[in-house]
């Protein structure tokens, strides 16, 4: 898994802690407090259900909990900040009392990020890479929160209409490099930034596959790489079955990304992916500390 000559980031600095990367990717567990997310919309809209789900993800091995109150699936209806806050804040408030895991807020609105951070969140997961709200950079500077910058072509309302690239890997890397340059020159240190190629955000099947195959090229940006491939449409497209369970495909991609030194995987099925990564590491590289009960 070592990548000679490439400065693979070894840690992600958050306001009150830091996440160290080892041989296995860390898992960011997804908590969608929405009625319309593409794979689990409506299941965790009730704050109590969302909190219980998040604590289950922690028990299954998540290292980060990502709380979102607005779906970003293709053609999703935008949500007002007040409604997004109404959905996520009770969950973040309660979780910050009940877990020591870092909490991430999946939002592109500065107002939502600010309140979430005040209630305990340490990471802003912004699928617009700070292009959605010009005030987001101030929130990062004032709070010291960490940030994930994600690539998207278009917006959720337009992104799957006809995405076109000459060279998807070079264009996505170039975009992330430029966004990283902007946030760094505003005063956010590189150790606080993670980058994400945005699987499924304005990409066709072949674009997603190219990005996943060549993901190790992104290590040269010197930030943690975060990938959110979980249960996404490209898995159904690959197998030609839109009603099939996408967990096996999600696990397969996770193992491939572990091989390429990706530091963080954003997944719905934390327990299954954690088990697969653990076993994969043990049988491919030798596990120095197997747990025997
Ligand atoms: N994907 C989704 C949402 N947020 N954040 C990052 N950094 N990377 C991703 O790939 C990503 C993301 C979409 O997945 P999900 O949250 O399950 O669905 P929805 O947006 O419909 O709530």
CSV table of C-alpha atoms and ligand atoms in Angstrom, one decimal:
chain,number,residue,atom,x,y,z
A,1,UNK,CA,0.0,0.0,0.0
A,2,UNK,CA,3.0,2.3,0.3
A,3,UNK,CA,3.4,4.7,-2.6
A,4,UNK,CA,7.0,5.5,-3.2
A,5,UNK,CA,7.8,9.1,-4.1
A,6,UNK,CA,4.3,10.4,-3.2
A,7,UNK,CA,3.5,12.5,-0.1
A,8,UNK,CA,0.5,10.6,1.2
A,9,UNK,CA,-1.2,12.6,4.0
A,10,UNK,CA,-0.7,10.8,7.4
A,11,UNK,CA,-3.2,12.8,9.4
A,12,UNK,CA,-6.3,15.1,9.2
A,13,UNK,CA,-6.2,17.9,11.8
A,14,UNK,CA,-9.5,18.8,13.4
A,15,UNK,CA,-10.2,21.5,16.0
A,16,UNK,CA,-10.1,19.2,19.0
A,17,UNK,CA,-8.3,16.1,17.8
A,18,UNK,CA,-6.6,14.7,14.7
A,19,UNK,CA,-7.3,11.5,12.7
A,20,UNK,CA,-4.2,9.4,12.1
A,21,UNK,CA,-4.1,7.2,9.0
A,22,UNK,CA,-2.7,3.8,9.1
A,23,UNK,CA,-2.8,1.0,6.5
A,24,UNK,CA,-6.6,0.7,6.5
A,25,UNK,CA,-8.9,3.5,5.5
A,26,UNK,CA,-11.0,5.2,8.2
A,27,UNK,CA,-14.7,5.0,7.8
A,28,UNK,CA,-17.0,8.0,7.8
A,29,UNK,CA,-20.5,6.7,8.6
A,30,UNK,CA,-23.4,8.4,6.7
A,31,UNK,CA,-26.4,9.7,8.7
A,32,UNK,CA,-28.9,11.2,6.3
A,33,UNK,CA,-31.6,13.1,8.2
A,34,UNK,CA,-33.6,13.6,5.1
A,35,UNK,CA,-36.9,12.4,3.5
A,36,UNK,CA,-35.4,11.9,0.1
A,37,UNK,CA,-31.8,10.6,0.1
A,38,UNK,CA,-31.1,8.2,-2.7
A,39,UNK,CA,-30.7,5.0,-0.7
A,40,UNK,CA,-32.1,5.6,2.8
A,41,UNK,CA,-34.3,8.7,2.5
A,42,UNK,CA,-36.9,8.9,5.3
A,43,UNK,CA,-35.4,6.2,7.5
A,44,UNK,CA,-33.6,8.6,9.8
A,45,UNK,CA,-35.7,11.7,9.5
A,46,UNK,CA,-36.8,11.3,13.1
A,47,UNK,CA,-34.0,12.7,15.3
A,48,UNK,CA,-34.1,9.7,17.7
A,49,UNK,CA,-33.8,7.3,14.8
A,50,UNK,CA,-30.9,9.3,13.4
A,51,UNK,CA,-29.0,9.3,16.7
A,52,UNK,CA,-29.6,5.6,17.3
A,53,UNK,CA,-28.3,4.9,13.7
A,54,UNK,CA,-25.2,7.1,14.3
A,55,UNK,CA,-24.4,5.3,17.6
A,56,UNK,CA,-24.8,1.9,15.7
A,57,UNK,CA,-22.4,3.1,13.1
A,58,UNK,CA,-19.9,4.1,15.9
A,59,UNK,CA,-20.3,0.6,17.4
A,60,UNK,CA,-19.6,-0.9,14.0
A,61,UNK,CA,-16.3,0.9,13.6
A,62,UNK,CA,-16.9,4.4,12.2
A,63,UNK,CA,-14.2,6.9,12.9
A,64,UNK,CA,-16.3,9.9,11.8
A,65,UNK,CA,-20.1,10.6,11.7
A,66,UNK,CA,-21.3,12.6,8.7
A,67,UNK,CA,-24.7,14.3,9.4
A,68,UNK,CA,-26.6,15.6,6.4
A,69,UNK,CA,-30.0,17.4,6.2
A,70,UNK,CA,-30.2,17.9,2.4
A,71,UNK,CA,-30.0,15.3,-0.3
A,72,UNK,CA,-27.6,15.9,-3.1
A,73,UNK,CA,-28.8,13.1,-5.3
A,74,UNK,CA,-29.4,14.0,-9.0
A,75,UNK,CA,-32.5,16.3,-9.3
A,76,UNK,CA,-33.0,16.6,-5.5
A,77,UNK,CA,-35.0,19.6,-4.4
A,78,UNK,CA,-32.9,22.3,-2.6
A,79,UNK,CA,-33.8,22.8,1.0
A,80,UNK,CA,-33.9,26.2,2.9
A,81,UNK,CA,-31.3,26.7,5.6
A,82,UNK,CA,-34.0,26.8,8.3
A,83,UNK,CA,-35.3,23.4,7.3
A,84,UNK,CA,-31.9,21.9,7.1
A,85,UNK,CA,-31.1,23.3,10.6
A,86,UNK,CA,-34.4,21.9,11.9
A,87,UNK,CA,-33.4,18.4,10.7
A,88,UNK,CA,-29.8,18.2,11.7
A,89,UNK,CA,-29.4,20.3,14.9
A,90,UNK,CA,-31.3,18.0,17.3
A,91,UNK,CA,-29.2,15.1,16.1
A,92,UNK,CA,-25.8,17.0,16.3
A,93,UNK,CA,-26.7,18.3,19.8
A,94,UNK,CA,-27.5,14.9,21.2
A,95,UNK,CA,-24.7,13.1,19.4
A,96,UNK,CA,-22.1,15.6,20.7
A,97,UNK,CA,-23.2,14.5,24.2
A,98,UNK,CA,-23.2,10.8,23.4
A,99,UNK,CA,-20.2,10.2,21.3
A,100,UNK,CA,-16.5,11.1,21.3
A,101,UNK,CA,-16.3,10.6,17.5
A,102,UNK,CA,-15.7,13.7,15.4
A,103,UNK,CA,-18.9,14.9,13.8
A,104,UNK,CA,-19.0,16.2,10.3
A,105,UNK,CA,-21.8,18.4,8.9
A,106,UNK,CA,-22.6,17.7,5.2
A,107,UNK,CA,-23.7,21.1,4.0
A,108,UNK,CA,-22.8,23.9,1.6
A,109,UNK,CA,-24.6,26.6,3.6
A,110,UNK,CA,-22.4,28.7,6.0
A,111,UNK,CA,-25.3,29.3,8.3
A,112,UNK,CA,-25.9,25.6,8.8
A,113,UNK,CA,-22.1,24.9,9.2
A,114,UNK,CA,-21.7,27.6,11.8
A,115,UNK,CA,-24.5,26.3,14.0
A,116,UNK,CA,-23.4,22.7,13.6
A,117,UNK,CA,-19.9,23.6,14.7
A,118,UNK,CA,-21.2,25.6,17.6
A,119,UNK,CA,-23.0,22.5,18.7
A,120,UNK,CA,-19.9,20.3,18.4
A,121,UNK,CA,-19.2,19.4,14.8
A,122,UNK,CA,-15.5,19.6,13.8
A,123,UNK,CA,-15.7,19.0,10.0
A,124,UNK,CA,-17.6,20.7,7.2
A,125,UNK,CA,-18.2,18.3,4.3
A,126,UNK,CA,-19.0,20.7,1.5
A,127,UNK,CA,-20.0,19.1,-1.9
A,128,UNK,CA,-19.5,22.4,-3.6
A,129,UNK,CA,-15.9,22.8,-2.4
A,130,UNK,CA,-16.9,26.2,-0.9
A,131,UNK,CA,-18.4,27.6,-4.1
A,132,UNK,CA,-21.9,27.3,-2.8
A,133,UNK,CA,-21.7,30.0,-0.2
A,134,UNK,CA,-19.1,32.7,-0.1
A,135,UNK,CA,-19.4,33.0,3.7
A,136,UNK,CA,-18.2,29.4,4.2
A,137,UNK,CA,-14.5,30.4,4.2
A,138,UNK,CA,-15.1,32.8,7.1
A,139,UNK,CA,-16.8,30.0,9.1
A,140,UNK,CA,-13.7,27.8,8.6
A,141,UNK,CA,-11.3,30.6,9.6
A,142,UNK,CA,-13.3,31.7,12.6
A,143,UNK,CA,-13.9,28.2,14.0
A,144,UNK,CA,-10.8,26.3,12.9
A,145,UNK,CA,-13.1,23.5,11.5
A,146,UNK,CA,-11.6,21.0,9.1
A,147,UNK,CA,-13.1,20.8,5.6
A,148,UNK,CA,-13.7,18.2,2.8
A,149,UNK,CA,-13.6,19.8,-0.6
A,150,UNK,CA,-15.5,17.7,-3.2
A,151,UNK,CA,-15.5,18.0,-7.0
A,152,UNK,CA,-18.9,18.3,-8.8
A,153,UNK,CA,-19.6,19.3,-12.4
A,154,UNK,CA,-22.8,21.4,-12.4
A,155,UNK,CA,-25.3,21.3,-9.5
A,156,UNK,CA,-27.4,18.4,-8.2
A,157,UNK,CA,-30.2,19.8,-10.4
A,158,UNK,CA,-28.1,19.6,-13.6
A,159,UNK,CA,-25.1,17.4,-13.0
A,160,UNK,CA,-26.3,14.2,-14.7
A,161,UNK,CA,-27.7,15.9,-17.8
A,162,UNK,CA,-24.6,15.5,-20.0
A,163,UNK,CA,-21.4,15.5,-18.1
A,164,UNK,CA,-18.4,16.0,-20.4
A,165,UNK,CA,-14.7,15.8,-19.8
A,166,UNK,CA,-11.6,15.7,-22.0
A,167,UNK,CA,-9.6,14.0,-19.3
A,168,UNK,CA,-11.6,13.4,-16.2
A,169,UNK,CA,-8.7,12.6,-13.8
A,170,UNK,CA,-6.7,15.6,-14.9
A,171,UNK,CA,-9.7,18.0,-14.7
A,172,UNK,CA,-10.9,16.8,-11.3
A,173,UNK,CA,-7.3,16.9,-9.9
A,174,UNK,CA,-6.9,20.4,-11.4
A,175,UNK,CA,-10.1,21.6,-9.9
A,176,UNK,CA,-9.2,20.3,-6.4
A,177,UNK,CA,-5.7,21.7,-6.6
A,178,UNK,CA,-7.2,25.1,-7.4
A,179,UNK,CA,-9.8,25.0,-4.6
A,180,UNK,CA,-7.0,23.8,-2.2
A,181,UNK,CA,-4.9,26.8,-3.3
A,182,UNK,CA,-7.8,29.2,-2.6
A,183,UNK,CA,-8.5,27.9,0.8
A,184,UNK,CA,-4.9,27.8,1.8
A,185,UNK,CA,-4.3,31.3,0.6
A,186,UNK,CA,-7.3,32.4,2.7
A,187,UNK,CA,-5.5,30.9,5.7
A,188,UNK,CA,-6.8,27.3,6.1
A,189,UNK,CA,-3.8,25.0,6.5
A,190,UNK,CA,-3.5,22.0,4.2
A,191,UNK,CA,-3.6,19.5,7.2
A,192,UNK,CA,-7.2,20.6,7.8
A,193,UNK,CA,-8.3,19.8,4.3
A,194,UNK,CA,-9.5,16.5,2.7
A,195,UNK,CA,-10.2,16.2,-1.0
A,196,UNK,CA,-12.8,14.1,-2.7
A,197,UNK,CA,-13.3,13.4,-6.5
A,198,UNK,CA,-17.1,13.4,-6.0
A,199,UNK,CA,-18.1,10.0,-7.3
A,200,UNK,CA,-21.5,10.3,-9.1
A,201,UNK,CA,-21.5,14.1,-9.1
A,202,UNK,CA,-21.6,15.1,-12.7
A,203,UNK,CA,-20.0,11.9,-13.9
A,204,UNK,CA,-20.9,9.0,-16.2
A,205,UNK,CA,-19.9,5.4,-15.5
A,206,UNK,CA,-16.6,5.7,-17.4
A,207,UNK,CA,-15.7,8.9,-15.5
A,208,UNK,CA,-16.4,7.3,-12.1
A,209,UNK,CA,-14.3,4.2,-13.1
A,210,UNK,CA,-11.4,6.3,-14.3
A,211,UNK,CA,-11.3,8.3,-11.1
A,212,UNK,CA,-11.5,5.2,-8.9
A,213,UNK,CA,-8.8,3.4,-10.9
A,214,UNK,CA,-6.4,6.4,-10.8
A,215,UNK,CA,-7.3,7.7,-7.4
A,216,UNK,CA,-3.7,7.3,-6.1
A,217,UNK,CA,-2.7,10.2,-8.4
A,218,UNK,CA,-4.6,12.5,-6.0
A,219,UNK,CA,-2.1,11.7,-3.2
A,220,UNK,CA,0.3,14.2,-4.7
A,221,UNK,CA,-2.0,17.1,-3.5
A,222,UNK,CA,-0.8,16.2,0.0
A,223,UNK,CA,-4.3,16.0,1.6
A,224,UNK,CA,-6.3,13.1,2.9
A,225,UNK,CA,-8.4,11.6,0.1
A,226,UNK,CA,-12.0,10.9,1.0
A,227,UNK,CA,-14.2,8.8,-1.4
A,228,UNK,CA,-18.0,8.5,-1.2
A,229,UNK,CA,-18.8,5.6,-3.5
A,230,UNK,CA,-21.3,3.8,-1.2
A,231,UNK,CA,-24.3,2.2,-2.9
A,232,UNK,CA,-24.0,4.6,-5.8
A,233,UNK,CA,-25.6,4.2,-9.2
A,234,UNK,CA,-22.4,3.3,-11.0
A,235,UNK,CA,-22.4,-0.1,-9.2
A,236,UNK,CA,-25.9,-0.8,-10.6
A,237,UNK,CA,-24.8,0.3,-14.0
A,238,UNK,CA,-21.8,-2.0,-13.9
A,239,UNK,CA,-23.8,-5.1,-13.1
A,240,UNK,CA,-26.8,-4.0,-15.2
A,241,UNK,CA,-29.3,-4.4,-12.4
A,242,UNK,CA,-30.9,-1.4,-10.7
A,243,UNK,CA,-32.8,-3.4,-8.1
A,244,UNK,CA,-29.8,-5.5,-6.8
A,245,UNK,CA,-28.3,-4.9,-3.4
A,246,UNK,CA,-25.3,-2.6,-3.9
A,247,UNK,CA,-23.4,-3.7,-0.8
A,248,UNK,CA,-21.2,-6.3,-2.5
A,249,UNK,CA,-20.1,-3.7,-5.1
A,250,UNK,CA,-19.6,-1.1,-2.3
A,251,UNK,CA,-17.3,-3.5,-0.5
A,252,UNK,CA,-15.4,-4.4,-3.6
A,253,UNK,CA,-14.6,-0.7,-4.3
A,254,UNK,CA,-13.6,-0.2,-0.7
A,255,UNK,CA,-11.0,-2.9,-0.9
A,256,UNK,CA,-9.7,-1.5,-4.2
A,257,UNK,CA,-9.4,1.9,-2.6
A,258,UNK,CA,-7.7,0.5,0.5
A,259,UNK,CA,-5.0,-0.9,-1.9
A,260,UNK,CA,-4.5,2.6,-3.3
A,261,UNK,CA,-3.9,4.2,0.1
A,262,UNK,CA,-7.2,6.2,0.2
A,263,UNK,CA,-7.5,7.5,3.8
A,264,UNK,CA,-11.3,7.9,4.3
A,265,UNK,CA,-14.3,6.1,2.9
A,266,UNK,CA,-17.7,7.6,3.3
A,267,UNK,CA,-20.1,4.6,3.6
A,268,UNK,CA,-23.6,3.6,4.7
A,269,UNK,CA,-22.7,0.1,5.7
A,270,UNK,CA,-19.9,0.6,8.2
A,271,UNK,CA,-20.0,-2.9,9.8
A,272,UNK,CA,-19.8,-4.8,6.5
A,273,UNK,CA,-17.1,-2.5,5.0
A,274,UNK,CA,-15.1,-2.6,8.3
A,275,UNK,CA,-15.1,-6.4,8.4
A,276,UNK,CA,-14.1,-6.7,4.7
A,277,UNK,CA,-11.2,-4.2,5.2
A,278,UNK,CA,-10.0,-6.0,8.3
A,279,UNK,CA,-10.0,-9.4,6.7
A,280,UNK,CA,-8.5,-8.1,3.4
A,281,UNK,CA,-5.6,-6.5,5.2
A,282,UNK,CA,-5.0,-9.7,7.3
A,283,UNK,CA,-4.8,-11.9,4.2
A,284,UNK,CA,-3.0,-9.6,1.9
A,285,UNK,CA,-0.4,-7.9,4.2
A,286,UNK,CA,-0.3,-9.9,7.4
A,287,UNK,CA,-2.0,-8.5,10.5
A,288,UNK,CA,0.4,-7.7,13.3
A,289,UNK,CA,-2.4,-7.8,16.0
A,290,UNK,CA,-5.2,-10.2,15.2
A,291,UNK,CA,-7.9,-10.2,17.8
A,292,UNK,CA,-8.7,-13.8,19.0
A,293,UNK,CA,-11.6,-14.4,21.4
B,1,LIG,N1,-22.0,11.8,-1.6
B,1,LIG,C1,-23.3,12.1,-1.2
B,1,LIG,C2,-23.4,13.1,-0.2
B,1,LIG,N2,-22.3,13.7,0.3
B,1,LIG,N3,-20.0,14.0,0.5
B,1,LIG,C3,-18.8,13.7,0.0
B,1,LIG,N4,-17.7,14.3,0.5
B,1,LIG,N5,-18.6,12.8,-1.0
B,1,LIG,C4,-19.6,12.1,-1.5
B,1,LIG,O1,-19.4,11.3,-2.5
B,1,LIG,C5,-20.9,12.4,-1.1
B,1,LIG,C6,-21.1,13.4,-0.1
B,1,LIG,C7,-24.5,11.4,-1.7
B,1,LIG,O2,-24.7,10.3,-0.9
B,1,LIG,P1,-25.8,10.2,0.2
B,1,LIG,O3,-25.5,11.1,1.3
B,1,LIG,O4,-26.0,8.8,0.7
B,1,LIG,O5,-27.2,10.6,-0.5
B,1,LIG,P2,-28.0,11.9,-0.6
B,1,LIG,O6,-27.1,13.0,-1.1
B,1,LIG,O7,-29.1,11.6,-1.5
B,1,LIG,O8,-28.5,12.2,0.8
